[in-house]
Coordinates of C-alpha atoms in Angstrom, one line a residue:
Chain O
M23 CA 79.2 51.0 181.6
E24 CA 79.9 47.6 183.1
K25 CA 77.6 44.9 184.4
G26 CA 78.2 41.8 186.4
T27 CA 81.5 43.0 188.0
I28 CA 82.7 41.5 191.2
R29 CA 82.0 44.9 193.0
L30 CA 78.4 44.8 191.9
K31 CA 78.1 41.2 193.1
T32 CA 79.6 41.7 196.5
G33 CA 78.0 45.1 196.7
L34 CA 74.5 43.7 196.7
A35 CA 75.5 41.4 199.6
E36 CA 76.9 44.5 201.4
M37 CA 73.4 46.1 201.1
L38 CA 71.8 43.0 202.8
K39 CA 74.1 43.2 205.9
G40 CA 72.4 43.5 209.2
G41 CA 69.3 42.0 207.7
V42 CA 67.3 38.7 207.6
I43 CA 66.8 36.6 204.5
M44 CA 63.7 34.4 204.8
D45 CA 62.8 31.2 203.0
V46 CA 59.3 31.4 201.4
T47 CA 57.4 29.0 199.2
T48 CA 54.4 31.2 198.1
P49 CA 53.8 34.8 197.1
E50 CA 51.7 35.2 200.3
Q51 CA 54.6 34.1 202.5
A52 CA 56.9 36.5 200.6
V53 CA 54.6 39.4 201.3
I54 CA 54.5 38.5 205.0
A55 CA 58.3 38.3 205.0
E56 CA 58.7 41.7 203.3
R57 CA 56.2 43.4 205.6
A58 CA 58.0 42.0 208.6
G59 CA 61.2 43.6 207.4
A60 CA 63.1 40.8 205.6
C61 CA 65.9 42.3 203.5
A62 CA 65.5 39.5 200.8
V63 CA 63.6 36.3 200.4
M64 CA 64.8 32.8 199.2
A65 CA 62.1 31.4 196.8
L66 CA 61.7 27.6 197.3
E67 CA 59.2 24.9 196.6
R68 CA 59.8 23.4 200.1
V69 CA 61.6 24.7 203.2
P70 CA 64.6 22.6 204.3
A71 CA 62.6 20.8 207.1
D72 CA 60.1 19.5 204.5
I73 CA 62.9 18.6 202.1
R74 CA 64.5 16.6 204.9
R75 CA 61.2 14.9 205.6
A76 CA 60.3 14.2 202.0
G77 CA 63.7 12.6 201.2
G78 CA 64.5 11.6 197.6
V79 CA 66.2 14.1 195.2
A80 CA 65.7 17.8 195.9
R81 CA 66.0 20.0 192.8
M82 CA 65.7 23.7 191.8
A83 CA 62.2 25.1 192.3
D84 CA 59.7 25.4 189.5
P85 CA 60.5 28.8 187.7
A86 CA 56.7 29.6 187.9
V87 CA 56.9 29.5 191.7
I88 CA 60.0 31.8 191.7
K89 CA 58.4 34.2 189.2
S90 CA 55.2 34.5 191.2
I91 CA 57.3 35.4 194.3
M92 CA 59.4 37.9 192.3
K93 CA 56.2 39.6 191.2
A94 CA 54.8 39.7 194.8
V95 CA 57.7 41.7 196.5
S96 CA 60.1 44.6 195.8
I97 CA 63.0 43.2 197.9
P98 CA 65.7 41.0 196.3
V99 CA 64.7 37.4 195.5
M100 CA 67.2 34.5 195.7
A101 CA 66.8 30.9 194.6
K102 CA 68.7 27.7 195.0
V103 CA 70.5 25.5 192.5
R104 CA 72.1 22.1 193.1
I105 CA 75.8 22.1 193.6
G106 CA 77.5 22.0 190.2
H107 CA 74.3 22.2 188.2
M108 CA 75.2 24.7 185.4
A109 CA 72.0 24.3 183.6
E110 CA 69.8 25.0 186.6
A111 CA 72.0 28.1 187.3
R112 CA 71.5 29.4 183.7
I113 CA 67.7 28.9 184.1
L114 CA 67.7 31.0 187.2
E115 CA 69.8 33.6 185.5
A116 CA 67.3 33.7 182.6
V117 CA 64.4 33.9 185.1
G118 CA 66.2 37.0 186.5
V119 CA 66.6 36.2 190.2
D120 CA 68.8 38.6 192.1
Y121 CA 71.1 36.1 193.8
I122 CA 71.7 32.3 193.4
D123 CA 72.4 30.0 196.3
E124 CA 74.5 27.0 195.2
S125 CA 73.1 25.0 198.0
E126 CA 73.8 21.8 199.9
V127 CA 70.1 21.8 200.9
L128 CA 69.4 20.5 197.4
T129 CA 70.8 17.1 196.2
P130 CA 74.3 17.8 194.6
A131 CA 74.5 17.3 190.8
D132 CA 78.3 17.0 190.7
D133 CA 80.3 15.1 193.3
R134 CA 83.6 16.9 192.5
N135 CA 83.0 20.4 191.1
H136 CA 81.2 23.5 192.1
L137 CA 80.0 26.0 189.5
N138 CA 82.4 28.5 187.9
K139 CA 80.5 31.4 189.3
H140 CA 82.7 34.0 187.6
D141 CA 81.0 33.0 184.4
F142 CA 77.6 34.5 185.4
T143 CA 76.2 38.0 185.7
I144 CA 74.1 37.1 188.7
P145 CA 75.9 36.8 192.0
F146 CA 76.2 33.6 194.0
V147 CA 76.1 32.7 197.7
C148 CA 77.7 29.4 198.9
G149 CA 77.8 27.6 202.2
A150 CA 81.1 27.0 204.2
R151 CA 82.0 25.2 207.4
N152 CA 85.6 26.5 207.6
L153 CA 88.0 29.0 206.0
G154 CA 89.3 26.7 203.4
E155 CA 85.8 25.9 202.1
A156 CA 84.9 29.6 202.2
L157 CA 88.0 30.7 200.2
R158 CA 87.6 27.9 197.6
R159 CA 84.0 29.1 197.0
I160 CA 85.2 32.7 196.7
A161 CA 87.9 31.6 194.3
E162 CA 85.2 30.0 192.2
G163 CA 83.4 33.4 192.2
A164 CA 81.0 33.3 195.2
A165 CA 80.2 36.9 196.1
M166 CA 78.8 36.0 199.5
I167 CA 79.4 33.2 202.0
R168 CA 77.1 31.7 204.7
T169 CA 77.6 29.1 207.3
K170 CA 76.1 25.7 206.4
G171 CA 74.9 24.8 209.8
E172 CA 72.5 21.8 209.6
P173 CA 69.4 23.0 207.6
G174 CA 65.9 22.1 208.6
T175 CA 66.8 21.1 212.1
G176 CA 65.9 24.3 214.1
N177 CA 69.2 23.4 216.0
V178 CA 71.8 26.2 215.9
I179 CA 74.8 24.1 217.2
E180 CA 76.3 23.4 213.7
A181 CA 76.0 27.0 212.6
V182 CA 77.8 28.0 215.8
R183 CA 80.5 25.5 215.1
H184 CA 81.0 26.7 211.6
I185 CA 81.2 30.4 212.4
R186 CA 83.6 29.7 215.3
V187 CA 85.9 27.6 213.0
V188 CA 85.9 30.3 210.3
M189 CA 86.6 33.1 212.8
G190 CA 89.2 31.1 214.6
E191 CA 91.0 30.2 211.4
L192 CA 90.8 33.9 210.3
R193 CA 92.4 35.0 213.5
H194 CA 95.1 32.4 213.1
L195 CA 95.8 33.4 209.5
L196 CA 96.1 37.1 210.5
S197 CA 98.6 36.3 213.2
L198 CA 101.0 34.2 211.1
P199 CA 104.4 35.4 209.9
E200 CA 104.5 35.7 206.1
E201 CA 106.7 32.6 205.6
E202 CA 104.1 30.3 207.3
V203 CA 101.2 31.4 205.1
P204 CA 101.9 29.0 202.2
G205 CA 102.0 26.0 204.5
Y206 CA 98.7 27.1 206.1
A207 CA 97.1 27.6 202.7
K208 CA 98.1 24.0 201.9
E209 CA 96.7 22.8 205.2
L210 CA 93.3 24.5 204.6
G211 CA 93.2 23.7 200.9
A212 CA 92.7 27.4 200.2
P213 CA 94.2 29.4 197.3
L214 CA 97.3 31.3 198.5
E215 CA 96.4 34.5 196.7
L216 CA 93.1 34.7 198.6
M217 CA 94.9 34.0 201.9
R218 CA 97.0 37.1 201.1
V219 CA 93.9 39.2 200.3
V220 CA 92.4 38.2 203.6
R221 CA 95.6 39.3 205.4
E222 CA 95.6 42.6 203.6
K223 CA 92.0 43.3 204.3
G224 CA 92.0 41.9 207.9
G225 CA 89.0 39.6 207.1
L226 CA 87.0 37.8 204.4
P227 CA 86.7 39.8 201.2
V228 CA 83.0 39.1 201.1
V229 CA 80.0 39.2 203.4
N230 CA 79.4 36.2 205.6
F231 CA 75.9 35.3 206.8
A232 CA 74.6 32.7 209.3
A233 CA 72.4 29.9 208.0
G234 CA 71.3 26.4 209.0
G235 CA 69.3 26.0 212.2
I236 CA 68.5 29.5 213.2
S237 CA 65.0 29.5 214.7
T238 CA 64.6 32.1 217.4
P239 CA 65.5 35.8 217.9
A240 CA 68.1 34.7 220.4
D241 CA 69.7 32.3 217.8
A242 CA 69.9 35.2 215.3
A243 CA 71.5 37.5 218.0
L244 CA 73.9 34.8 218.9
M245 CA 75.1 34.4 215.4
M246 CA 75.5 38.1 215.0
Q247 CA 77.5 38.3 218.3
L248 CA 79.8 35.6 216.9
G249 CA 80.6 37.8 213.9
C250 CA 78.1 37.0 211.2
D251 CA 77.0 39.9 209.0
G252 CA 73.4 38.9 208.7
I253 CA 71.0 36.0 209.0
F254 CA 69.3 33.4 206.7
V255 CA 66.2 31.8 208.3
G256 CA 65.0 28.8 206.5
S257 CA 62.3 26.7 208.2
G258 CA 62.3 28.9 211.4
I259 CA 59.7 31.4 210.3
F260 CA 57.0 29.5 208.5
K261 CA 57.3 26.3 210.7
S262 CA 56.7 28.4 213.8
S263 CA 53.3 28.9 215.4
D264 CA 53.1 32.6 214.5
P265 CA 55.2 33.3 211.4
E266 CA 54.6 37.1 211.2
R267 CA 55.5 37.6 214.8
F268 CA 58.6 35.4 214.6
A269 CA 59.7 37.2 211.4
R270 CA 59.4 40.6 213.0
A271 CA 61.1 39.5 216.2
I272 CA 64.1 38.0 214.3
V273 CA 64.5 41.1 212.2
K274 CA 64.5 43.3 215.4
A275 CA 66.9 40.9 217.2
T276 CA 69.3 41.0 214.2
T277 CA 69.5 44.8 214.3
N278 CA 69.8 45.0 218.1
Y279 CA 71.9 41.9 218.6
N280 CA 73.9 43.5 221.4
D281 CA 71.0 45.0 223.3
A282 CA 69.8 42.4 225.8
A283 CA 66.8 44.6 226.8
V284 CA 65.5 44.6 223.2
L285 CA 66.2 40.9 222.8
A286 CA 64.2 40.2 226.0
E287 CA 61.3 42.3 224.7
V288 CA 61.0 40.6 221.3
S289 CA 61.4 37.1 222.8
E290 CA 58.5 37.5 225.1
G291 CA 55.3 35.5 224.4
L292 CA 56.4 34.5 220.9
G293 CA 54.7 31.1 221.0
E294 CA 56.2 27.8 219.8
A295 CA 59.4 27.9 217.7
M296 CA 59.7 25.2 215.0
P297 CA 60.2 21.7 216.2
G298 CA 63.9 20.9 216.7
L299 CA 66.0 18.0 215.8
E300 CA 69.0 16.6 217.7
I301 CA 72.0 16.4 215.3
S302 CA 73.0 12.9 216.6
A303 CA 69.6 11.7 215.5
I304 CA 70.5 12.4 211.9
A305 CA 72.7 9.7 210.2
P306 CA 76.0 11.2 209.0
E307 CA 75.1 10.4 205.4
Q308 CA 71.9 12.4 205.8
R309 CA 73.6 15.5 207.0
M310 CA 73.4 18.2 204.4
Q311 CA 76.5 20.0 205.6
E312 CA 78.7 17.1 204.3
R313 CA 77.7 18.1 200.8
G314 CA 80.2 20.3 198.9
W315 CA 83.9 19.8 198.2
Chain Y
M21 CA 91.6 72.5 219.2
V22 CA 88.6 72.1 217.0
E23 CA 86.2 69.3 217.8
P24 CA 85.9 66.7 215.0
L25 CA 82.6 66.7 213.2
H26 CA 80.2 64.2 214.7
I27 CA 78.1 62.3 212.2
G28 CA 75.2 59.9 213.0
V29 CA 74.9 57.0 210.6
L30 CA 71.6 55.1 210.6
A31 CA 72.6 51.5 211.4
L32 CA 69.3 49.6 211.3
Q33 CA 70.3 47.5 208.3
G34 CA 72.5 47.8 205.2
A35 CA 76.0 49.2 204.3
F36 CA 76.4 51.5 207.3
R37 CA 79.9 50.2 208.1
E38 CA 81.2 51.4 204.7
H39 CA 79.9 55.0 205.3
R40 CA 81.4 54.9 208.8
I41 CA 84.8 53.9 207.4
M42 CA 84.6 56.6 204.7
L43 CA 83.6 59.3 207.1
E44 CA 86.3 58.3 209.6
K45 CA 88.9 58.4 206.8
C46 CA 87.8 62.0 206.3
G47 CA 88.4 62.8 209.9
A48 CA 84.9 62.7 211.3
K49 CA 83.7 61.0 214.5
V50 CA 80.9 58.6 213.8
T51 CA 78.1 57.2 215.9
E52 CA 75.8 54.4 214.7
I53 CA 72.1 55.1 215.3
R54 CA 70.0 52.1 216.1
R55 CA 67.6 53.8 218.6
L56 CA 67.1 57.3 219.9
P57 CA 70.0 58.4 222.1
G58 CA 67.3 60.1 224.2
G59 CA 67.5 62.8 226.8
S60 CA 66.0 65.8 224.9
P61 CA 63.0 66.9 222.9
W62 CA 65.1 66.1 219.8
G63 CA 65.7 62.6 221.1
G64 CA 69.4 63.3 221.5
L65 CA 70.0 63.6 217.7
E66 CA 71.0 67.3 218.1
M67 CA 74.4 66.1 219.1
F68 CA 75.2 65.3 215.5
D69 CA 76.5 67.8 212.9
G70 CA 75.0 65.7 210.1
I71 CA 73.2 62.4 209.4
V72 CA 73.8 59.7 206.8
L73 CA 71.2 57.2 205.6
P74 CA 73.0 54.2 204.1
G75 CA 72.1 51.8 201.3
G76 CA 70.3 48.7 202.1
E77 CA 66.6 47.7 201.8
S78 CA 64.3 50.7 202.2
T79 CA 61.3 48.6 203.3
T80 CA 63.4 47.0 206.0
M81 CA 64.8 50.3 207.2
G82 CA 61.4 51.9 207.0
R83 CA 59.8 49.2 209.1
L84 CA 62.5 49.5 211.8
L85 CA 62.4 53.4 211.7
V86 CA 58.8 53.2 212.7
D87 CA 59.3 50.5 215.3
E88 CA 62.1 52.4 216.9
G89 CA 60.3 55.7 216.9
L90 CA 63.2 57.2 214.8
L91 CA 61.2 58.4 211.9
E92 CA 59.7 61.6 213.4
P93 CA 62.9 62.8 215.2
L94 CA 65.0 62.3 212.1
R95 CA 62.5 64.2 210.0
T96 CA 62.5 67.0 212.6
C97 CA 66.3 67.2 212.4
G98 CA 66.3 67.5 208.6
Q99 CA 63.5 70.2 208.8
A100 CA 65.6 72.1 211.3
G101 CA 68.4 72.3 208.8
M102 CA 70.8 69.5 209.8
P103 CA 72.7 68.2 206.8
V104 CA 71.4 64.8 205.7
Y105 CA 72.9 62.5 203.0
G106 CA 71.2 59.4 201.7
S107 CA 72.6 56.8 199.2
C108 CA 70.4 54.4 197.3
A109 CA 67.9 53.2 199.9
G110 CA 68.7 56.4 201.8
L111 CA 67.6 58.4 198.8
I112 CA 64.3 56.5 198.8
L113 CA 63.8 57.2 202.5
L114 CA 64.4 60.9 201.8
C115 CA 61.9 61.4 199.0
R116 CA 58.3 62.7 199.4
E117 CA 56.8 60.1 197.1
V118 CA 57.9 56.5 196.2
E119 CA 56.9 54.5 193.2
G120 CA 57.5 50.9 192.2
P121 CA 59.4 49.8 189.0
D122 CA 56.0 49.8 187.3
G123 CA 55.3 53.5 188.2
A124 CA 52.6 52.8 190.7
L125 CA 52.8 54.7 194.0
I126 CA 54.0 52.7 197.0
E127 CA 53.1 53.6 200.6
Q128 CA 56.2 53.0 202.7
P129 CA 57.6 54.8 205.7
R130 CA 59.9 57.6 204.7
L131 CA 61.3 61.0 205.9
G132 CA 59.9 62.9 202.9
L133 CA 62.5 65.7 203.2
L134 CA 63.2 65.9 199.4
D135 CA 60.5 67.3 197.2
A136 CA 60.9 64.5 194.7
R137 CA 59.3 61.3 193.5
V138 CA 61.6 58.3 193.3
R139 CA 61.2 55.1 191.3
R140 CA 62.6 52.0 193.1
N141 CA 64.7 49.5 191.1
A142 CA 64.3 51.8 188.1
F143 CA 67.0 50.1 186.0
G144 CA 65.7 46.6 186.7
R145 CA 66.9 43.7 188.9
Q146 CA 70.4 42.7 189.9
A147 CA 71.3 41.6 186.4
D148 CA 70.9 45.3 185.3
S149 CA 73.1 46.7 188.1
F150 CA 76.0 48.6 186.6
E151 CA 79.2 50.7 187.2
T152 CA 80.1 53.8 185.4
R153 CA 81.9 57.1 185.8
L154 CA 80.2 60.4 186.4
D155 CA 80.7 64.1 186.9
V156 CA 78.7 65.4 189.9
K157 CA 78.2 69.1 189.6
G158 CA 80.0 71.1 192.3
V159 CA 81.3 67.9 194.0
A160 CA 83.7 65.9 191.9
C161 CA 84.6 65.1 188.3
D162 CA 85.0 61.5 186.9
M163 CA 83.7 59.7 190.0
E164 CA 83.3 56.0 190.1
A165 CA 79.6 55.3 190.5
V166 CA 78.2 51.9 191.5
F167 CA 74.5 51.4 190.9
I168 CA 72.9 48.3 192.6
R169 CA 69.2 47.7 191.9
A170 CA 69.3 51.5 192.0
P171 CA 66.4 54.0 192.2
V172 CA 66.2 57.2 190.1
I173 CA 64.3 60.4 190.6
V174 CA 61.4 60.7 188.2
S175 CA 60.2 64.2 189.1
C176 CA 61.2 66.9 191.5
G177 CA 60.1 70.3 192.7
P178 CA 61.8 73.7 191.8
S179 CA 63.8 73.7 195.1
V180 CA 65.6 70.5 194.1
E181 CA 68.9 71.0 192.2
V182 CA 70.0 68.1 190.0
L183 CA 73.8 67.5 190.3
C184 CA 74.0 64.6 187.9
R185 CA 71.9 62.6 185.4
V186 CA 72.3 59.1 183.9
E187 CA 70.6 57.7 180.9
G188 CA 68.0 55.2 182.1
P189 CA 64.8 53.5 180.9
L190 CA 63.0 56.9 181.5
G191 CA 65.6 58.9 179.6
P192 CA 68.3 61.1 181.3
S193 CA 67.3 60.8 185.0
P194 CA 68.6 62.6 188.1
V195 CA 70.9 60.3 190.2
A196 CA 72.4 63.0 192.5
V197 CA 70.3 65.8 193.9
R198 CA 70.4 68.5 196.5
Q199 CA 67.7 70.5 198.3
G200 CA 69.3 72.9 200.7
R201 CA 71.4 70.8 203.0
V202 CA 69.7 67.5 202.0
F203 CA 71.7 65.4 199.5
A204 CA 70.9 62.1 197.9
T205 CA 72.6 59.8 195.3
S206 CA 71.2 56.7 193.5
F207 CA 74.7 55.3 193.6
H208 CA 77.1 54.2 196.3
P209 CA 80.3 56.3 196.8
E210 CA 80.9 54.3 200.0
L211 CA 81.6 51.2 197.9
T212 CA 84.6 52.8 196.1
A213 CA 87.9 54.2 197.3
D214 CA 86.9 57.7 196.3
S215 CA 86.1 59.8 199.4
R216 CA 85.5 63.1 197.6
F217 CA 81.7 62.9 198.0
H218 CA 82.0 62.3 201.8
A219 CA 84.6 65.0 202.2
W220 CA 82.3 67.4 200.4
F221 CA 79.3 66.5 202.6
L222 CA 81.5 67.0 205.7
N223 CA 82.3 70.5 204.5
I224 CA 78.5 71.3 204.4
C225 CA 78.2 69.9 207.9
L226 CA 81.1 72.1 209.1
A227 CA 79.6 75.2 207.5
W228 CA 76.3 74.4 209.3
R229 CA 78.0 73.9 212.6
S230 CA 80.0 77.1 212.2
A231 CA 76.8 79.0 211.5
G232 CA 75.4 78.0 214.8
G233 CA 74.1 74.5 214.0
F234 CA 71.1 73.1 215.7
P235 CA 68.6 75.8 216.9
S236 CA 68.6 75.7 220.7

């Protein structure tokens, strides 16, 4: 019997496909998310919009908060650690969460290195803005990838940019003659062996979700149409005027992303989405997507 | 020329693509089910020679089965004898009773076609997920078996045949079962390269179709 294999790590992500993972900060919110059809929850002390507002250093959540959420629901529970923070990751592993997000939403702990994620039994998800970043994270052991987008903004434009870049670079890689692959690997800063795995498989070897700015059912459907396997919604649910309804509507839109009639039906009379932020209003050094190396 | 078998794979959430690839590799035609195809008292589901319920999150699928009005028509198909196979969350959806990891009954939408009680996340959380090799009686020897936050059957009626057991926290527990033409596994053959389980299921579907299939 074997535990912690790459197949078990990527396999759990496969089971989350077509689903919505929701940020929650209390057991009550977790129950609302589960009832609405979330396929997993991300346990946090603050949603990204509040982290952005609070400023300062954002760290791993209090294990007591995470444990209370694990107790409240039967679906998988994820939690975030700072980029490169091995000790926080070991703490979350000891707490027993189902997935760890090495996340740019928190303040990075290491300005050069990400975690060696192969070294853990618990699987990791990481953000990526392009194929090189995605493959570097996979080389470090990430079993799931998500777009970075720009968290806490309610503005989908960065997530769209990131998935378009990843898909475009994937198409380019698949079209190259073999002798041009090493040069392209160098250009992307991606490991050559993984570039070959992608070519053999015809796509990324792990699941790729959308994250960072998704706040309406239509946003979720858009990201699925662009080729994402599922959706993370951070501030979009519990910063909206009617969280339960928003949660249900986004779940249904993610399943039926190609069915405009269903999308129209779930978008009707939803109430106010979370307040949005124009990206140009955020100073470049304040943009979370710039974190990660 | 013989028509290929036509299998409906529930595609509300989860690893439906992997089942699709596996079934197509075995020569079947696959349609993903997100809503009722419509057009008959059976909701159009009678066009299928068999149904597969994939792994994923059973609460998510249950919620969407109710929302889409798929629960009753799928149950009716199973009751009419259509072959049904569920892996992991699919197994949970098939069972008559569902309990949590602590043994307490959970009320969640399900088909209830299998006379069995299932315990969700019976081995524990993701850290306790595991891979092993198993003999599944009448199906295949030495199969790779991937258990991810897997359920096990804690009790079942006399009509349920146990095809395989695994040592778990509750002792040797059923992880592959059959009741007539309803099949369920705690593990995920669709995550391996071994298509023997799917090929075997398709044989059952073929036998059912040859014997007349759906009652008209």
